[in-house]
Amino acid sequence: MSKSKALKRYNHRVIILSLIYAVILIAAVYGFKHHLLSGPIAYVAAILPALPIIAILGAIGRYLTEETDEYLRVMMVRQALIATAFSLSIATAWGFLENFDLVPHVYAYYAVILWFAGLGVGACINKLQAAGGEA
């Protein structure tokens, strides 16, 4: 099956935003590691890596509005719902374990990492169900 134009645009956006994220993150880590950042600029540098991630989440929403193929749109919606359930379930369980001092603290930005991992889980489920003839 060939990729839709909307999916190609989405993939292009995500690749560009991922590269921007990598550059910003490397620069921020370097700046903090070498004590080059302080005061208000440190806050800006700490927030900058989040912006491309937020933009990727926006790109997913934009893809959903641009996609004209109903089947592809439903597959992405299901994938996103699976990712949401996956990440929120793990974050909630971990939060309770952490609250009772049973596991170490985990930084909040790991929630989006879990969500992106959940997109992978959702993609696998979509493929398995498509191979089995279920939609």
Short mmCIF file of N, CA, C and O in Angstrom, two decimals:
data_model
loop_
_atom_site.label_atom_id
_atom_site.label_comp_id
_atom_site.label_asym_id
_atom_site.label_seq_id
_atom_site.Cartn_x
_atom_site.Cartn_y
_atom_site.Cartn_z
N MET A 1 0.85 -1.18 0.00
CA MET A 1 0.00 0.00 0.00
C MET A 1 0.90 1.24 0.00
O MET A 1 1.83 1.34 0.79
N SER A 2 0.63 2.19 -0.88
CA SER A 2 1.43 3.41 -0.93
C SER A 2 0.98 4.36 0.17
O SER A 2 -0.16 4.34 0.61
N LYS A 3 1.92 5.20 0.58
CA LYS A 3 1.62 6.16 1.64
C LYS A 3 0.83 7.33 1.07
O LYS A 3 1.08 7.78 -0.05
N SER A 4 -0.09 7.84 1.86
CA SER A 4 -0.86 9.00 1.43
C SER A 4 0.03 10.24 1.48
O SER A 4 1.06 10.27 2.14
N LYS A 5 -0.41 11.29 0.80
CA LYS A 5 0.33 12.55 0.81
C LYS A 5 0.39 13.11 2.23
O LYS A 5 1.41 13.65 2.65
N ALA A 6 -0.70 12.99 2.97
CA ALA A 6 -0.74 13.50 4.34
C ALA A 6 0.27 12.74 5.21
O ALA A 6 0.95 13.35 6.04
N LEU A 7 0.38 11.43 5.02
CA LEU A 7 1.33 10.64 5.80
C LEU A 7 2.77 11.00 5.45
O LEU A 7 3.63 11.09 6.33
N LYS A 8 3.02 11.25 4.18
CA LYS A 8 4.37 11.68 3.76
C LYS A 8 4.73 13.03 4.40
O LYS A 8 5.85 13.21 4.87
N ARG A 9 3.77 13.96 4.41
CA ARG A 9 4.02 15.27 5.04
C ARG A 9 4.26 15.09 6.54
O ARG A 9 5.15 15.72 7.11
N TYR A 10 3.46 14.25 7.16
CA TYR A 10 3.61 13.97 8.60
C TYR A 10 5.00 13.40 8.88
O TYR A 10 5.70 13.86 9.79
N ASN A 11 5.41 12.40 8.12
CA ASN A 11 6.73 11.80 8.32
C ASN A 11 7.84 12.83 8.14
O ASN A 11 8.80 12.85 8.92
N HIS A 12 7.71 13.68 7.15
CA HIS A 12 8.70 14.74 6.91
C HIS A 12 8.78 15.68 8.11
O HIS A 12 9.87 16.01 8.59
N ARG A 13 7.62 16.10 8.60
CA ARG A 13 7.59 17.00 9.77
C ARG A 13 8.25 16.35 10.98
O ARG A 13 9.03 16.98 11.70
N VAL A 14 7.92 15.09 11.23
CA VAL A 14 8.45 14.40 12.41
C VAL A 14 9.97 14.22 12.30
O VAL A 14 10.69 14.39 13.29
N ILE A 15 10.46 13.91 11.12
CA ILE A 15 11.91 13.77 10.94
C ILE A 15 12.62 15.10 11.20
O ILE A 15 13.60 15.15 11.95
N ILE A 16 12.10 16.17 10.63
CA ILE A 16 12.71 17.49 10.82
C ILE A 16 12.66 17.89 12.30
O ILE A 16 13.66 18.33 12.88
N LEU A 17 11.51 17.71 12.93
CA LEU A 17 11.36 18.07 14.34
C LEU A 17 12.25 17.20 15.23
O LEU A 17 12.80 17.68 16.22
N SER A 18 12.42 15.94 14.88
CA SER A 18 13.30 15.06 15.65
C SER A 18 14.76 15.50 15.55
O SER A 18 15.49 15.46 16.55
N LEU A 19 15.17 15.93 14.37
CA LEU A 19 16.53 16.44 14.21
C LEU A 19 16.73 17.73 15.01
O LEU A 19 17.77 17.90 15.66
N ILE A 20 15.74 18.61 14.96
CA ILE A 20 15.81 19.85 15.75
C ILE A 20 15.89 19.52 17.24
O ILE A 20 16.69 20.10 17.97
N TYR A 21 15.09 18.56 17.68
CA TYR A 21 15.11 18.12 19.08
C TYR A 21 16.50 17.64 19.47
O TYR A 21 17.04 18.02 20.51
N ALA A 22 17.11 16.80 18.63
CA ALA A 22 18.42 16.25 18.93
C ALA A 22 19.46 17.36 19.07
O ALA A 22 20.26 17.36 20.02
N VAL A 23 19.45 18.31 18.16
CA VAL A 23 20.41 19.41 18.20
C VAL A 23 20.22 20.24 19.47
O VAL A 23 21.19 20.56 20.17
N ILE A 24 18.98 20.60 19.75
CA ILE A 24 18.69 21.42 20.94
C ILE A 24 19.06 20.66 22.22
O ILE A 24 19.66 21.24 23.13
N LEU A 25 18.70 19.39 22.29
CA LEU A 25 19.00 18.61 23.49
C LEU A 25 20.51 18.49 23.71
O LEU A 25 20.99 18.68 24.83
N ILE A 26 21.25 18.20 22.66
CA ILE A 26 22.71 18.10 22.79
C ILE A 26 23.29 19.44 23.26
O ILE A 26 24.14 19.47 24.15
N ALA A 27 22.83 20.53 22.69
CA ALA A 27 23.31 21.85 23.09
C ALA A 27 22.96 22.15 24.55
O ALA A 27 23.80 22.66 25.31
N ALA A 28 21.74 21.83 24.95
CA ALA A 28 21.33 22.09 26.34
C ALA A 28 22.12 21.24 27.32
O ALA A 28 22.60 21.75 28.34
N VAL A 29 22.28 19.96 27.02
CA VAL A 29 23.06 19.08 27.91
C VAL A 29 24.49 19.60 28.01
O VAL A 29 25.05 19.67 29.11
N TYR A 30 25.07 19.97 26.89
CA TYR A 30 26.44 20.50 26.90
C TYR A 30 26.52 21.77 27.76
O TYR A 30 27.41 21.91 28.58
N GLY A 31 25.57 22.68 27.55
CA GLY A 31 25.56 23.93 28.30
C GLY A 31 25.44 23.72 29.80
O GLY A 31 26.14 24.37 30.58
N PHE A 32 24.58 22.81 30.21
CA PHE A 32 24.41 22.54 31.64
C PHE A 32 25.61 21.76 32.20
O PHE A 32 26.08 22.04 33.30
N LYS A 33 26.09 20.80 31.45
CA LYS A 33 27.21 19.98 31.91
C LYS A 33 28.46 20.82 32.14
O LYS A 33 29.23 20.57 33.07
N HIS A 34 28.66 21.83 31.30
CA HIS A 34 29.84 22.68 31.41
C HIS A 34 29.55 23.99 32.15
O HIS A 34 30.35 24.92 32.07
N HIS A 35 28.43 24.05 32.83
CA HIS A 35 28.06 25.19 33.67
C HIS A 35 28.10 26.52 32.90
O HIS A 35 28.57 27.54 33.41
N LEU A 36 27.60 26.49 31.68
CA LEU A 36 27.57 27.68 30.83
C LEU A 36 26.26 28.45 30.97
O LEU A 36 26.14 29.56 30.46
N LEU A 37 25.29 27.83 31.63
CA LEU A 37 23.94 28.41 31.70
C LEU A 37 23.56 28.70 33.15
O LEU A 37 23.76 27.86 34.03
N SER A 38 22.99 29.88 33.35
CA SER A 38 22.48 30.21 34.68
C SER A 38 21.41 31.28 34.53
O SER A 38 21.24 31.87 33.46
N GLY A 39 20.68 31.50 35.61
CA GLY A 39 19.64 32.52 35.60
C GLY A 39 18.53 32.20 34.63
O GLY A 39 18.26 31.04 34.30
N PRO A 40 17.89 33.25 34.09
CA PRO A 40 16.75 33.06 33.19
C PRO A 40 17.10 32.26 31.93
O PRO A 40 16.28 31.49 31.44
N ILE A 41 18.31 32.43 31.41
CA ILE A 41 18.69 31.70 30.19
C ILE A 41 18.72 30.19 30.45
O ILE A 41 18.44 29.40 29.54
N ALA A 42 19.01 29.79 31.68
CA ALA A 42 19.01 28.36 32.01
C ALA A 42 17.59 27.80 31.89
O ALA A 42 17.40 26.68 31.42
N TYR A 43 16.61 28.59 32.31
CA TYR A 43 15.22 28.14 32.20
C TYR A 43 14.81 28.00 30.73
O TYR A 43 14.14 27.04 30.35
N VAL A 44 15.22 28.96 29.92
CA VAL A 44 14.92 28.90 28.49
C VAL A 44 15.58 27.67 27.87
O VAL A 44 14.94 26.91 27.14
N ALA A 45 16.86 27.46 28.20
CA ALA A 45 17.59 26.31 27.64
C ALA A 45 16.98 24.99 28.10
O ALA A 45 16.96 24.02 27.34
N ALA A 46 16.46 24.94 29.32
CA ALA A 46 15.85 23.71 29.84
C ALA A 46 14.51 23.42 29.15
O ALA A 46 14.15 22.25 28.98
N ILE A 47 13.80 24.46 28.75
CA ILE A 47 12.49 24.29 28.11
C ILE A 47 12.62 24.02 26.61
O ILE A 47 11.78 23.31 26.03
N LEU A 48 13.66 24.52 25.99
CA LEU A 48 13.79 24.40 24.53
C LEU A 48 13.67 22.96 24.00
O LEU A 48 13.00 22.77 22.99
N PRO A 49 14.25 21.94 24.63
CA PRO A 49 14.09 20.59 24.08
C PRO A 49 12.64 20.10 24.08
O PRO A 49 12.29 19.22 23.29
N ALA A 50 11.81 20.67 24.94
CA ALA A 50 10.41 20.25 24.98
C ALA A 50 9.63 20.76 23.77
O ALA A 50 8.66 20.12 23.35
N LEU A 51 10.06 21.87 23.20
CA LEU A 51 9.28 22.49 22.12
C LEU A 51 9.15 21.61 20.87
O LEU A 51 8.04 21.48 20.34
N PRO A 52 10.23 20.99 20.38
CA PRO A 52 10.04 20.11 19.23
C PRO A 52 9.17 18.89 19.55
O PRO A 52 8.42 18.41 18.69
N ILE A 53 9.24 18.40 20.79
CA ILE A 53 8.38 17.27 21.19
C ILE A 53 6.92 17.70 21.16
O ILE A 53 6.05 16.98 20.65
N ILE A 54 6.66 18.88 21.68
CA ILE A 54 5.30 19.42 21.65
C ILE A 54 4.84 19.60 20.20
O ILE A 54 3.70 19.29 19.85
N ALA A 55 5.76 20.05 19.35
CA ALA A 55 5.43 20.22 17.93
C ALA A 55 5.14 18.88 17.26
O ALA A 55 4.28 18.80 16.38
N ILE A 56 5.84 17.82 17.67
CA ILE A 56 5.55 16.48 17.11
C ILE A 56 4.14 16.06 17.49
O ILE A 56 3.40 15.52 16.67
N LEU A 57 3.75 16.33 18.73
CA LEU A 57 2.37 16.01 19.14
C LEU A 57 1.37 16.80 18.29
O LEU A 57 0.34 16.27 17.88
N GLY A 58 1.71 18.06 18.00
CA GLY A 58 0.87 18.87 17.12
C GLY A 58 0.84 18.32 15.71
O GLY A 58 -0.19 18.37 15.03
N ALA A 59 1.97 17.78 15.25
CA ALA A 59 2.05 17.20 13.90
C ALA A 59 1.12 15.99 13.78
O ALA A 59 0.55 15.75 12.72
N ILE A 60 0.99 15.26 14.87
CA ILE A 60 0.06 14.12 14.86
C ILE A 60 -1.37 14.62 14.68
O ILE A 60 -2.13 14.09 13.87
N GLY A 61 -1.72 15.66 15.42
CA GLY A 61 -3.05 16.25 15.27
C GLY A 61 -3.27 16.81 13.87
O GLY A 61 -4.33 16.63 13.28
N ARG A 62 -2.24 17.44 13.34
CA ARG A 62 -2.35 17.98 11.98
C ARG A 62 -2.52 16.86 10.96
O ARG A 62 -3.31 16.98 10.02
N TYR A 63 -1.78 15.78 11.15
CA TYR A 63 -1.93 14.63 10.25
C TYR A 63 -3.38 14.13 10.26
O TYR A 63 -3.95 13.84 9.21
N LEU A 64 -3.95 14.03 11.46
CA LEU A 64 -5.33 13.54 11.56
C LEU A 64 -6.32 14.44 10.83
O LEU A 64 -7.30 13.96 10.28
N THR A 65 -6.06 15.74 10.82
CA THR A 65 -6.97 16.64 10.11
C THR A 65 -6.71 16.65 8.61
O THR A 65 -7.62 16.90 7.83
N GLU A 66 -5.46 16.36 8.19
CA GLU A 66 -5.13 16.37 6.76
C GLU A 66 -5.43 15.04 6.06
O GLU A 66 -5.61 15.03 4.85
N GLU A 67 -5.43 13.96 6.81
CA GLU A 67 -5.60 12.64 6.21
C GLU A 67 -7.02 12.50 5.66
O GLU A 67 -8.00 12.65 6.38
N THR A 68 -7.12 12.21 4.36
CA THR A 68 -8.44 12.06 3.74
C THR A 68 -8.88 10.60 3.70
O THR A 68 -10.07 10.33 3.51
N ASP A 69 -7.95 9.68 3.89
CA ASP A 69 -8.28 8.26 3.90
C ASP A 69 -8.82 7.89 5.28
O ASP A 69 -8.10 7.92 6.27
N GLU A 70 -10.11 7.58 5.32
CA GLU A 70 -10.78 7.28 6.61
C GLU A 70 -10.12 6.12 7.35
O GLU A 70 -9.96 6.16 8.56
N TYR A 71 -9.72 5.09 6.62
CA TYR A 71 -9.11 3.93 7.25
C TYR A 71 -7.79 4.31 7.91
O TYR A 71 -7.54 3.95 9.07
N LEU A 72 -6.94 5.04 7.20
CA LEU A 72 -5.66 5.45 7.76
C LEU A 72 -5.85 6.35 8.98
O LEU A 72 -5.13 6.25 9.97
N ARG A 73 -6.86 7.22 8.90
CA ARG A 73 -7.13 8.12 10.03
C ARG A 73 -7.57 7.32 11.25
O ARG A 73 -7.11 7.55 12.36
N VAL A 74 -8.45 6.35 11.05
CA VAL A 74 -8.92 5.52 12.17
C VAL A 74 -7.76 4.72 12.77
O VAL A 74 -7.66 4.57 13.99
N MET A 75 -6.88 4.22 11.92
CA MET A 75 -5.72 3.46 12.42
C MET A 75 -4.84 4.35 13.30
O MET A 75 -4.37 3.92 14.34
N MET A 76 -4.62 5.60 12.88
CA MET A 76 -3.80 6.51 13.69
C MET A 76 -4.51 6.90 14.97
O MET A 76 -3.87 7.00 16.03
N VAL A 77 -5.80 7.11 14.91
CA VAL A 77 -6.56 7.42 16.13
C VAL A 77 -6.47 6.25 17.10
O VAL A 77 -6.21 6.44 18.30
N ARG A 78 -6.65 5.03 16.61
CA ARG A 78 -6.56 3.86 17.49
C ARG A 78 -5.15 3.75 18.06
O ARG A 78 -4.98 3.47 19.25
N GLN A 79 -4.15 3.99 17.23
CA GLN A 79 -2.77 3.93 17.68
C GLN A 79 -2.54 4.95 18.79
O GLN A 79 -1.90 4.64 19.81
N ALA A 80 -3.05 6.17 18.62
CA ALA A 80 -2.88 7.21 19.63
C ALA A 80 -3.63 6.87 20.92
O ALA A 80 -3.16 7.13 22.03
N LEU A 81 -4.81 6.26 20.79
CA LEU A 81 -5.57 5.86 21.99
C LEU A 81 -4.84 4.76 22.74
O LEU A 81 -4.80 4.76 23.98
N ILE A 82 -4.26 3.83 22.01
CA ILE A 82 -3.49 2.76 22.65
C ILE A 82 -2.28 3.37 23.35
O ILE A 82 -1.96 3.02 24.50
N ALA A 83 -1.60 4.31 22.69
CA ALA A 83 -0.45 4.97 23.28
C ALA A 83 -0.83 5.71 24.56
O ALA A 83 -0.11 5.67 25.56
N THR A 84 -1.98 6.37 24.53
CA THR A 84 -2.45 7.10 25.70
C THR A 84 -2.75 6.16 26.85
O THR A 84 -2.32 6.39 27.99
N ALA A 85 -3.47 5.09 26.57
CA ALA A 85 -3.78 4.11 27.62
C ALA A 85 -2.50 3.47 28.17
O ALA A 85 -2.35 3.31 29.38
N PHE A 86 -1.59 3.13 27.29
CA PHE A 86 -0.32 2.51 27.68
C PHE A 86 0.47 3.43 28.61
O PHE A 86 0.87 3.04 29.72
N SER A 87 0.68 4.67 28.18
CA SER A 87 1.51 5.59 28.96
C SER A 87 0.84 6.01 30.27
O SER A 87 1.50 6.06 31.31
N LEU A 88 -0.45 6.30 30.22
CA LEU A 88 -1.13 6.71 31.45
C LEU A 88 -1.24 5.57 32.45
O LEU A 88 -1.14 5.79 33.67
N SER A 89 -1.40 4.35 31.97
CA SER A 89 -1.46 3.19 32.87
C SER A 89 -0.14 3.00 33.60
O SER A 89 -0.10 2.82 34.82
N ILE A 90 0.95 3.04 32.84
CA ILE A 90 2.27 2.86 33.45
C ILE A 90 2.59 4.02 34.39
O ILE A 90 3.07 3.81 35.51
N ALA A 91 2.31 5.25 33.95
CA ALA A 91 2.59 6.42 34.80
C ALA A 91 1.79 6.38 36.09
O ALA A 91 2.30 6.72 37.16
N THR A 92 0.54 5.97 36.00
CA THR A 92 -0.30 5.89 37.20
C THR A 92 0.21 4.83 38.16
O THR A 92 0.35 5.09 39.37
N ALA A 93 0.49 3.64 37.65
CA ALA A 93 1.00 2.56 38.51
C ALA A 93 2.33 2.97 39.13
O ALA A 93 2.55 2.79 40.34
N TRP A 94 3.22 3.53 38.32
CA TRP A 94 4.53 3.96 38.84
C TRP A 94 4.35 5.05 39.89
O TRP A 94 5.05 5.05 40.91
N GLY A 95 3.42 5.97 39.66
CA GLY A 95 3.16 7.04 40.63
C GLY A 95 2.77 6.50 41.99
O GLY A 95 3.24 6.99 43.03
N PHE A 96 1.93 5.49 42.01
CA PHE A 96 1.55 4.89 43.30
C PHE A 96 2.73 4.17 43.93
O PHE A 96 2.96 4.27 45.14
N LEU A 97 3.48 3.42 43.13
CA LEU A 97 4.67 2.74 43.66
C LEU A 97 5.67 3.76 44.23
O LEU A 97 6.24 3.56 45.30
N GLU A 98 5.85 4.86 43.50
CA GLU A 98 6.76 5.91 43.95
C GLU A 98 6.24 6.57 45.22
O GLU A 98 7.01 6.86 46.15
N ASN A 99 4.94 6.80 45.27
CA ASN A 99 4.34 7.44 46.44
C ASN A 99 4.58 6.64 47.72
O ASN A 99 4.73 7.20 48.80
N PHE A 100 4.63 5.32 47.61
CA PHE A 100 4.86 4.46 48.76
C PHE A 100 6.33 4.07 48.89
O PHE A 100 6.67 3.10 49.57
N ASP A 101 7.21 4.83 48.22
CA ASP A 101 8.66 4.64 48.31
C ASP A 101 9.11 3.22 47.93
O ASP A 101 10.04 2.68 48.52
N LEU A 102 8.45 2.63 46.95
CA LEU A 102 8.82 1.29 46.50
C LEU A 102 9.69 1.31 45.25
O LEU A 102 10.33 0.30 44.94
N VAL A 103 9.70 2.41 44.54
CA VAL A 103 10.52 2.57 43.34
C VAL A 103 11.13 3.97 43.36
O VAL A 103 10.61 4.87 44.03
N PRO A 104 12.19 4.18 42.60
CA PRO A 104 12.80 5.52 42.57
C PRO A 104 11.96 6.52 41.78
O PRO A 104 11.11 6.13 40.97
N HIS A 105 12.25 7.80 42.00
CA HIS A 105 11.57 8.87 41.26
C HIS A 105 11.96 8.81 39.79
O HIS A 105 13.11 8.51 39.45
N VAL A 106 11.01 9.09 38.92
CA VAL A 106 11.26 9.17 37.48
C VAL A 106 10.83 10.56 37.02
O VAL A 106 9.78 11.06 37.42
N TYR A 107 11.67 11.19 36.19
CA TYR A 107 11.35 12.52 35.69
C TYR A 107 10.08 12.50 34.85
O TYR A 107 9.81 11.55 34.12
N ALA A 108 9.32 13.58 34.93
CA ALA A 108 8.01 13.66 34.27
C ALA A 108 8.10 13.54 32.75
O ALA A 108 7.17 13.05 32.12
N TYR A 109 9.22 13.97 32.16
CA TYR A 109 9.30 13.90 30.69
C TYR A 109 9.31 12.47 30.17
O TYR A 109 9.12 12.23 28.98
N TYR A 110 9.49 11.50 31.05
CA TYR A 110 9.42 10.11 30.61
C TYR A 110 7.99 9.73 30.19
O TYR A 110 7.80 8.75 29.48
N ALA A 111 7.00 10.52 30.59
CA ALA A 111 5.62 10.23 30.18
C ALA A 111 5.49 10.28 28.66
O ALA A 111 4.85 9.40 28.06
N VAL A 112 6.11 11.26 28.02
CA VAL A 112 6.00 11.35 26.56
C VAL A 112 6.83 10.24 25.90
O VAL A 112 6.45 9.73 24.84
N ILE A 113 7.91 9.83 26.54
CA ILE A 113 8.69 8.71 26.01
C ILE A 113 7.84 7.44 26.04
O ILE A 113 7.80 6.67 25.07
N LEU A 114 7.12 7.24 27.14
CA LEU A 114 6.19 6.11 27.22
C LEU A 114 5.11 6.22 26.15
O LEU A 114 4.71 5.23 25.55
N TRP A 115 4.62 7.45 25.93
CA TRP A 115 3.57 7.63 24.95
C TRP A 115 4.06 7.27 23.56
O TRP A 115 3.37 6.58 22.80
N PHE A 116 5.27 7.71 23.22
CA PHE A 116 5.83 7.36 21.91
C PHE A 116 6.06 5.85 21.80
O PHE A 116 5.83 5.25 20.74
N ALA A 117 6.48 5.22 22.90
CA ALA A 117 6.61 3.76 22.90
C ALA A 117 5.24 3.12 22.69
O ALA A 117 5.10 2.13 21.97
N GLY A 118 4.22 3.71 23.31
CA GLY A 118 2.85 3.23 23.13
C GLY A 118 2.38 3.35 21.69
O GLY A 118 1.58 2.53 21.23
N LEU A 119 2.87 4.38 20.96
CA LEU A 119 2.54 4.47 19.53
C LEU A 119 3.07 3.24 18.81
O LEU A 119 2.41 2.72 17.90
N GLY A 120 4.26 2.80 19.21
CA GLY A 120 4.82 1.58 18.62
C GLY A 120 3.97 0.36 18.94
O GLY A 120 3.71 -0.48 18.07
N VAL A 121 3.52 0.27 20.18
CA VAL A 121 2.62 -0.83 20.57
C VAL A 121 1.35 -0.76 19.74
O VAL A 121 0.88 -1.78 19.21
N GLY A 122 0.80 0.43 19.61
CA GLY A 122 -0.42 0.61 18.82
C GLY A 122 -0.22 0.23 17.36
O GLY A 122 -1.09 -0.38 16.74
N ALA A 123 0.93 0.58 16.80
CA ALA A 123 1.22 0.22 15.41
C ALA A 123 1.29 -1.30 15.25
O ALA A 123 0.78 -1.85 14.28
N CYS A 124 1.90 -1.96 16.23
CA CYS A 124 1.97 -3.43 16.18
C CYS A 124 0.58 -4.05 16.26
O CYS A 124 0.26 -4.98 15.52
N ILE A 125 -0.24 -3.52 17.16
CA ILE A 125 -1.62 -4.03 17.29
C ILE A 125 -2.39 -3.79 16.00
O ILE A 125 -3.11 -4.68 15.53
N ASN A 126 -2.23 -2.61 15.40
CA ASN A 126 -2.90 -2.33 14.12
C ASN A 126 -2.47 -3.33 13.05
O ASN A 126 -3.30 -3.85 12.31
N LYS A 127 -1.17 -3.60 12.97
CA LYS A 127 -0.67 -4.55 11.96
C LYS A 127 -1.20 -5.96 12.21
O LYS A 127 -1.59 -6.65 11.28
N LEU A 128 -1.19 -6.38 13.49
CA LEU A 128 -1.68 -7.72 13.82
C LEU A 128 -3.16 -7.85 13.48
O LEU A 128 -3.59 -8.88 12.94
N GLN A 129 -3.94 -6.84 13.82
CA GLN A 129 -5.37 -6.90 13.53
C GLN A 129 -5.65 -6.82 12.03
O GLN A 129 -6.56 -7.49 11.53
N ALA A 130 -4.86 -6.04 11.32
CA ALA A 130 -5.03 -5.94 9.86
C ALA A 130 -4.67 -7.27 9.20
O ALA A 130 -5.34 -7.72 8.27
N ALA A 131 -3.62 -7.93 9.71
CA ALA A 131 -3.21 -9.23 9.15
C ALA A 131 -4.27 -10.30 9.44
O ALA A 131 -4.46 -11.22 8.65
N GLY A 132 -4.97 -10.14 10.57
CA GLY A 132 -6.00 -11.11 10.94
C GLY A 132 -7.34 -10.80 10.29
O GLY A 132 -8.31 -11.52 10.51
N GLY A 133 -7.41 -9.72 9.54
CA GLY A 133 -8.66 -9.38 8.85
C GLY A 133 -9.60 -8.53 9.69
O GLY A 133 -10.71 -8.26 9.28
N GLU A 134 -9.17 -8.11 10.89
CA GLU A 134 -10.01 -7.26 11.74
C GLU A 134 -9.58 -5.83 11.58
O GLU A 134 -8.42 -5.54 11.45
N ALA A 135 -10.52 -4.89 11.65
CA ALA A 135 -10.17 -3.47 11.57
C ALA A 135 -10.53 -2.78 12.84
O ALA A 135 -11.22 -3.24 13.68
#
